[in-house]
Tab-separated table of C-alpha atoms in Angstrom:
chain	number	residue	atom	x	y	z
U	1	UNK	CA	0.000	0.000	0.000
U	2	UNK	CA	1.546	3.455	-1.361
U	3	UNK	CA	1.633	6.080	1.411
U	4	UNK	CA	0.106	9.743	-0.289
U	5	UNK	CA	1.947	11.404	2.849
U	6	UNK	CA	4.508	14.148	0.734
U	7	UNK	CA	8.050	14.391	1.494
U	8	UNK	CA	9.372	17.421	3.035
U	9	UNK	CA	11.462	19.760	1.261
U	10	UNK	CA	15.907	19.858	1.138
U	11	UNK	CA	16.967	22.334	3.258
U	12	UNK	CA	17.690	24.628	0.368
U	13	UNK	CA	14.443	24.401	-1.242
U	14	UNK	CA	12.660	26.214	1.276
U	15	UNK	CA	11.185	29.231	0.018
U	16	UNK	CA	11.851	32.796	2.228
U	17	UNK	CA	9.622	33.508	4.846
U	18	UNK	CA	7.018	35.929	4.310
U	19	UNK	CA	5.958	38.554	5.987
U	20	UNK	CA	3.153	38.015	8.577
U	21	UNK	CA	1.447	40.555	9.604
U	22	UNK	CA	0.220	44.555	8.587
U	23	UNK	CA	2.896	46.156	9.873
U	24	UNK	CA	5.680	43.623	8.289
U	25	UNK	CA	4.253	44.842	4.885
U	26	UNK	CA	3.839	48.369	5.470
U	27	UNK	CA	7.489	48.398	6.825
U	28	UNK	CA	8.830	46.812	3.600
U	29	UNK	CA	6.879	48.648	0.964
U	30	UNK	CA	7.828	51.718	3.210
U	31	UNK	CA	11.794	50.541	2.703
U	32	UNK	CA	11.558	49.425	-0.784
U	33	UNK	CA	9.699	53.264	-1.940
U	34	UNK	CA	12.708	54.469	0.641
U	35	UNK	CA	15.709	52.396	-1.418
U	36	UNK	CA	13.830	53.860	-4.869
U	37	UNK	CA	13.127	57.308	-3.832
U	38	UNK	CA	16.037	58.312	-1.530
U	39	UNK	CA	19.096	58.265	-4.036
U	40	UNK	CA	16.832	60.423	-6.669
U	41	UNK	CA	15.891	63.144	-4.066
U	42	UNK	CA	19.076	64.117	-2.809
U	43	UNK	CA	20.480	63.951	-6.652
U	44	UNK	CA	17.953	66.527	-7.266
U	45	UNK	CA	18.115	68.498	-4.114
U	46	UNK	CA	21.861	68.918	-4.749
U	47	UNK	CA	21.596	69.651	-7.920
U	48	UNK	CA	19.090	72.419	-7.824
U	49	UNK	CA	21.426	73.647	-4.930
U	50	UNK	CA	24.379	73.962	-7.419
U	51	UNK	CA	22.652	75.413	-10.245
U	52	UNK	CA	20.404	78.082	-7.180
U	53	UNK	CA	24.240	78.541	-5.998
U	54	UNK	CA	25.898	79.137	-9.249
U	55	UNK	CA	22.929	81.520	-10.460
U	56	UNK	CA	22.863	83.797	-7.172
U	57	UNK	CA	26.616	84.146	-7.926
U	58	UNK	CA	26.444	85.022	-11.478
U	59	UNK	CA	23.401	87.336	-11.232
U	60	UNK	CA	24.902	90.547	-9.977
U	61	UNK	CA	27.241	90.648	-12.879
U	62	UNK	CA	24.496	90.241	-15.216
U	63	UNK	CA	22.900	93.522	-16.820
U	64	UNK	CA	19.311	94.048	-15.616
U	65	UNK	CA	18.020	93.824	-19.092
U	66	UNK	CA	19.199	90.777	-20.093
U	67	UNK	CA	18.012	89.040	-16.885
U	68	UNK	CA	15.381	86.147	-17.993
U	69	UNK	CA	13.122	87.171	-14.700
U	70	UNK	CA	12.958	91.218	-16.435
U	71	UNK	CA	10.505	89.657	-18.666
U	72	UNK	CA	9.147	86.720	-17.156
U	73	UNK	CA	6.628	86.895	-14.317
U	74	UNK	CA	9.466	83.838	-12.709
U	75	UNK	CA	12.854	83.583	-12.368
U	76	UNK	CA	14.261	80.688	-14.993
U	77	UNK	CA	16.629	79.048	-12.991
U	78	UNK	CA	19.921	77.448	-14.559
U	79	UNK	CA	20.450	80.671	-16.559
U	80	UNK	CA	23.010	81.942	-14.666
U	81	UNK	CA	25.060	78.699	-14.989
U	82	UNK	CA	24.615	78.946	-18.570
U	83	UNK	CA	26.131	82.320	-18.560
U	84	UNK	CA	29.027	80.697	-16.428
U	85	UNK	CA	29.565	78.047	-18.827
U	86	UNK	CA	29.734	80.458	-21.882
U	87	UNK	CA	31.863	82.868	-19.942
U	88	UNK	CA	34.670	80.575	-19.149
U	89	UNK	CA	34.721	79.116	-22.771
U	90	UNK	CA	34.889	82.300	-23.910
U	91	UNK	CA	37.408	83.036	-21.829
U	92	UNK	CA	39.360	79.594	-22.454
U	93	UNK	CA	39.390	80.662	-26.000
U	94	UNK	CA	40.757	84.221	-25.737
U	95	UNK	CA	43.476	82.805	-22.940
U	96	UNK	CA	44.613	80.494	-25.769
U	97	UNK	CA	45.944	83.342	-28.172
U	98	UNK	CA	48.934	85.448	-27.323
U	99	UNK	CA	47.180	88.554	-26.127
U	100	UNK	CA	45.402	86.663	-23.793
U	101	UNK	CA	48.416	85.009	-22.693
U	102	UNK	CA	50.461	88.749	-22.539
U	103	UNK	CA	47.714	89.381	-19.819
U	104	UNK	CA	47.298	86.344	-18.292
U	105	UNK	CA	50.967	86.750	-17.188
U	106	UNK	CA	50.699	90.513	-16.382
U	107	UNK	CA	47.781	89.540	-14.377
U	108	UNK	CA	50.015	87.097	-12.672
U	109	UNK	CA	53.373	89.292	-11.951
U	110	UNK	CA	50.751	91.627	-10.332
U	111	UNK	CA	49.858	89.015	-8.496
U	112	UNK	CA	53.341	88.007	-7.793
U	113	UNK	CA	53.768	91.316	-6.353
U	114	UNK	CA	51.320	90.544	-3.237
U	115	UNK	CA	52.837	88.833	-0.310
U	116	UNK	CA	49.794	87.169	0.970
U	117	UNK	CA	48.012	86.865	-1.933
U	118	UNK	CA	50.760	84.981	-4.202
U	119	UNK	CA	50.992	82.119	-1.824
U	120	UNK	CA	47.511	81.353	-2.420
U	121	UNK	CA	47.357	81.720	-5.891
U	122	UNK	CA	50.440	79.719	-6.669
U	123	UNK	CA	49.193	76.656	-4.759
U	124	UNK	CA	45.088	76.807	-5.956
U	125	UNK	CA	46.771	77.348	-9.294
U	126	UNK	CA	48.897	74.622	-9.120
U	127	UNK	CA	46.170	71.912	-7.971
U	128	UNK	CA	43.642	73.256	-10.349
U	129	UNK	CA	46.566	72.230	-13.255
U	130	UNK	CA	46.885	68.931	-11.748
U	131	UNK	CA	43.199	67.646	-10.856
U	132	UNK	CA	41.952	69.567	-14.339
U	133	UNK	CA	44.740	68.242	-16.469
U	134	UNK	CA	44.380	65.387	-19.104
U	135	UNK	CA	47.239	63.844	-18.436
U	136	UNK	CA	47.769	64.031	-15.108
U	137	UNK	CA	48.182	60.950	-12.899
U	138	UNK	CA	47.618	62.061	-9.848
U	139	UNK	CA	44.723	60.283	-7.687
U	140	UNK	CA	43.773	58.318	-10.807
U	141	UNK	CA	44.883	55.076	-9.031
U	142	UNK	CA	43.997	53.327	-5.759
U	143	UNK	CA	45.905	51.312	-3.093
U	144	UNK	CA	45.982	49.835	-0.048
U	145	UNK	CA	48.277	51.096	3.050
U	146	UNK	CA	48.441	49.350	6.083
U	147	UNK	CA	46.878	51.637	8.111
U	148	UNK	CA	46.343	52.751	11.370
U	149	UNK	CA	48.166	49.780	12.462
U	150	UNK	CA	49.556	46.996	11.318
U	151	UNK	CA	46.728	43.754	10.267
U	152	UNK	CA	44.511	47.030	8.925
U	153	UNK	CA	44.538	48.330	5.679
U	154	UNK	CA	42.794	51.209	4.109
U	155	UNK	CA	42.365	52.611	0.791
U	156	UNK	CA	44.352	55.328	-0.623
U	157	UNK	CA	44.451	57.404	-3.690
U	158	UNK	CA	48.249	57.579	-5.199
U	159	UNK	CA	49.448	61.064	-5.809
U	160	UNK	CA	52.991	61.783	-7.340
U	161	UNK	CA	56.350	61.295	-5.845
U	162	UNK	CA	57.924	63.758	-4.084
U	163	UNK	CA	60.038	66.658	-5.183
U	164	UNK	CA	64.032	65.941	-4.637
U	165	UNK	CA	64.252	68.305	-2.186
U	166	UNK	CA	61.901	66.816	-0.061
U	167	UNK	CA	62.606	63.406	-1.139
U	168	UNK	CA	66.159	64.455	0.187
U	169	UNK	CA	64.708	64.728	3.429
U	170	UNK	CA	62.863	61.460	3.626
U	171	UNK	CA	64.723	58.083	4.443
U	172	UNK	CA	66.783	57.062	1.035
U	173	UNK	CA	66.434	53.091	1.785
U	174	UNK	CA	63.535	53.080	-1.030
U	175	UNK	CA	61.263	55.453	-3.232
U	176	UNK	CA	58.546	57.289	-1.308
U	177	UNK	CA	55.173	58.032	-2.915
U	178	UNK	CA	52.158	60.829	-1.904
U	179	UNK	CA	49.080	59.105	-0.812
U	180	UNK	CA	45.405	60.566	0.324
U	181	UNK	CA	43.797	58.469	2.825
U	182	UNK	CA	39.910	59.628	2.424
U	183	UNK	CA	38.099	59.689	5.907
U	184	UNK	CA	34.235	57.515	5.956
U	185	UNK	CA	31.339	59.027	5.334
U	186	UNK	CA	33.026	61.838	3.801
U	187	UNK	CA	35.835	61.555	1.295
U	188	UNK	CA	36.897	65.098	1.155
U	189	UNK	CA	38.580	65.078	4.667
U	190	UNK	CA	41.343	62.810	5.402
U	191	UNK	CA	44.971	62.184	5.624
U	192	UNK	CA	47.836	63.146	3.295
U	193	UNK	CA	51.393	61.265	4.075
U	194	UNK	CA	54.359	59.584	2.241
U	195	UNK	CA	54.895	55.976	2.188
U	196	UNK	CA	57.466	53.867	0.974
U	197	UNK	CA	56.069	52.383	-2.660
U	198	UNK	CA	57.097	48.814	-2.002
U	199	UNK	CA	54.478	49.472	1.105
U	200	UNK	CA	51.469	50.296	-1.405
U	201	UNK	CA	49.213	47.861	-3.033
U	202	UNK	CA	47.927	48.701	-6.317
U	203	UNK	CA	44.527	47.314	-6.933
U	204	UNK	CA	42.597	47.646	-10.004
U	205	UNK	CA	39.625	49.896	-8.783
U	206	UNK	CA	38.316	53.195	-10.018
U	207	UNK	CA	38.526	56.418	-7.896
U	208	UNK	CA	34.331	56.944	-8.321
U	209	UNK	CA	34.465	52.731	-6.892
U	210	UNK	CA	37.084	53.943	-4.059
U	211	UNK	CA	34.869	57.199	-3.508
U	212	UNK	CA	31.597	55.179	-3.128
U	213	UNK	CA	33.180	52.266	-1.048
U	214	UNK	CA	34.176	55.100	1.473
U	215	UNK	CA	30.918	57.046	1.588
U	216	UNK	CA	29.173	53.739	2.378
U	217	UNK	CA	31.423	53.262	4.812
U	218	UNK	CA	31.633	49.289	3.075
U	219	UNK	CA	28.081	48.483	2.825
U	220	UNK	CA	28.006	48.833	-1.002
U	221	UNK	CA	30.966	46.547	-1.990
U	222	UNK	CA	31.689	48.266	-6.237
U	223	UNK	CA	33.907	45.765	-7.891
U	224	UNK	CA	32.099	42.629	-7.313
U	225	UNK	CA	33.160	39.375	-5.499
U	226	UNK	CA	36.418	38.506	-7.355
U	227	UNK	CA	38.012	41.547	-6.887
U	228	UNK	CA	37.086	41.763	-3.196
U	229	UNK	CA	38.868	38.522	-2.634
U	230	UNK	CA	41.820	39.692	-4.937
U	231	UNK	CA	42.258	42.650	-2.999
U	232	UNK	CA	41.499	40.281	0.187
U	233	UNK	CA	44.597	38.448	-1.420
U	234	UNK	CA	46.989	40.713	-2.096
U	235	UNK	CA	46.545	42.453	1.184
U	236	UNK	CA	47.183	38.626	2.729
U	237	UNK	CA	50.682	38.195	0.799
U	238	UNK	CA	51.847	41.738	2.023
U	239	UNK	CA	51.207	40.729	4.905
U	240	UNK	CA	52.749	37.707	5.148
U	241	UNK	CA	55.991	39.569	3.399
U	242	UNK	CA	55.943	41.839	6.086
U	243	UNK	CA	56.064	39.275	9.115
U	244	UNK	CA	58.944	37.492	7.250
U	245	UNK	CA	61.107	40.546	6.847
U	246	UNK	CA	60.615	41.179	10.892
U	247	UNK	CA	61.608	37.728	10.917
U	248	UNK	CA	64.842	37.976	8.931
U	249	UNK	CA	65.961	41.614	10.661
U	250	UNK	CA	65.766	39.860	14.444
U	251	UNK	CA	69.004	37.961	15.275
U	252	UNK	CA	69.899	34.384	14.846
U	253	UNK	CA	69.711	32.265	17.651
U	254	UNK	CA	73.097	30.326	18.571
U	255	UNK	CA	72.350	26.882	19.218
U	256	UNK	CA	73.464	25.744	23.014
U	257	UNK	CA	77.000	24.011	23.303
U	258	UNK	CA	77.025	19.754	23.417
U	259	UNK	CA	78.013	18.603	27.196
U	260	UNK	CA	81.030	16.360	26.838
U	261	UNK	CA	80.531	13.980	29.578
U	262	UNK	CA	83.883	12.696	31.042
């Protein structure tokens, strides 16, 4: 006689658990519209900041008369960024000839002139070349520095190697290298120090990745599970190199003498 009794599922064919209840599904649904509509508010909300920003600092050097909000009963916003945008093309473009050049570098001898004032300029100048630059190279690759202590590594942004006069002043043993060490949930703050290059791990990850891994603070893992456990890996074998050159620096042991029994 056949038995009609049904076997019970494998372990891994049990379907999720629903939710029981009112509440369970209100607090889901109330999550999942969360999840869609968070990330496209604050988009918007900072981009209407930038363009409200950008248009309250372009307005008073706009004429009256050629203000959109002269002749419409509203204000059009993102017209003063468009009058941004023009305005440094246009001034891109006369910079490029050699007028604009003749009084690009009056305008900086003048400047030259000031104390106070050339500091600045020098150094915004000089990181504005270097961030803006096509062929720059500097915080176009990431790393990983053991850091704060040895066992924990964070991710860096590789800069450019020092200058010789301060590379001078650093220990000659090996090559040093700039790093930026981004600070969790925001990437703007952090901490800018030389390291040895044999001490950096280069990992194939892309600044926007590195940016959004920090601001996350790790919950949203870019790169997928492979290159997790590669960087996992690599971080492993450094490691491991770096226990076995303690090992090697501290001194032999002499073995004890034989007793010669008479």
């Amino acid at each position: 006689m056949t038995s009609n009794k049904v076997p019970p599922p494998a372990p891994g064919d049990l379907p999720p658990d629903a939710p029981r209840g009112l509440m369970a599904r209100f607090r889901n649904y109330f999550l999942t519209g969360l999840v869609v509509a968070g990330p496209i508010a604050i988009t918007f909300y900072l981009t209407w900041w930038f363009v409200n920003w950008v248009d309250n600092l372009v307005r008073p050097f706009v004429p009256t008369a050629y203000r959109p909000e002269t002749y419409l009963p509203f204000g059009l916003p993102g017209s003063g960024l468009i009058v941004a945008v023009i305005a440094l093309t246009l001034l891109g473009f006369l910079t490029a000839n050699l007028i604009g050049r003749t009084l690009v570098d009056l305008g900086e001898r003048l400047l030259g002139r000031i104390p106070a004032v050339r500091a600045i300029y020098r150094g915004l100048k000089q990181v504005f070349e270097t961030l803006f630059s096509g062929n720059g190279s500097s915080f176009r690759r990431v790393g990983l520095v053991e850091f704060p202590s040895p066992g924990m590594w964070s991710i860096v942004l590789i800069s450019q190697a020092p200058n010789p006069e301060l590379a001078a002043s650093l220990p000659a043993e090996e090559e040093h290298i700039s790093v930026f060490l981004p600070c969790a949930p925001n990437p703007t703050t952090g901490f800018f120090f030389y390291v040895p290059k044999s001490k950096i791990i280069e990992i194939e990850m892309s600044t926007e990745d590195a940016a959004t891994l920090i601001m996350s603070c790790g919950v949203v893992q870019p790169g997928g599970a492979n290159d997790q456990k590669r960087a996992a890996a690599l971080a492993g074998m450094a490691n491991a190199a770096r226990i076995a050159n303690q090992a090697s620096l501290q001194p032999a042991t002499q073995p004890a003498p034989a007793k010669v029994e008479g």
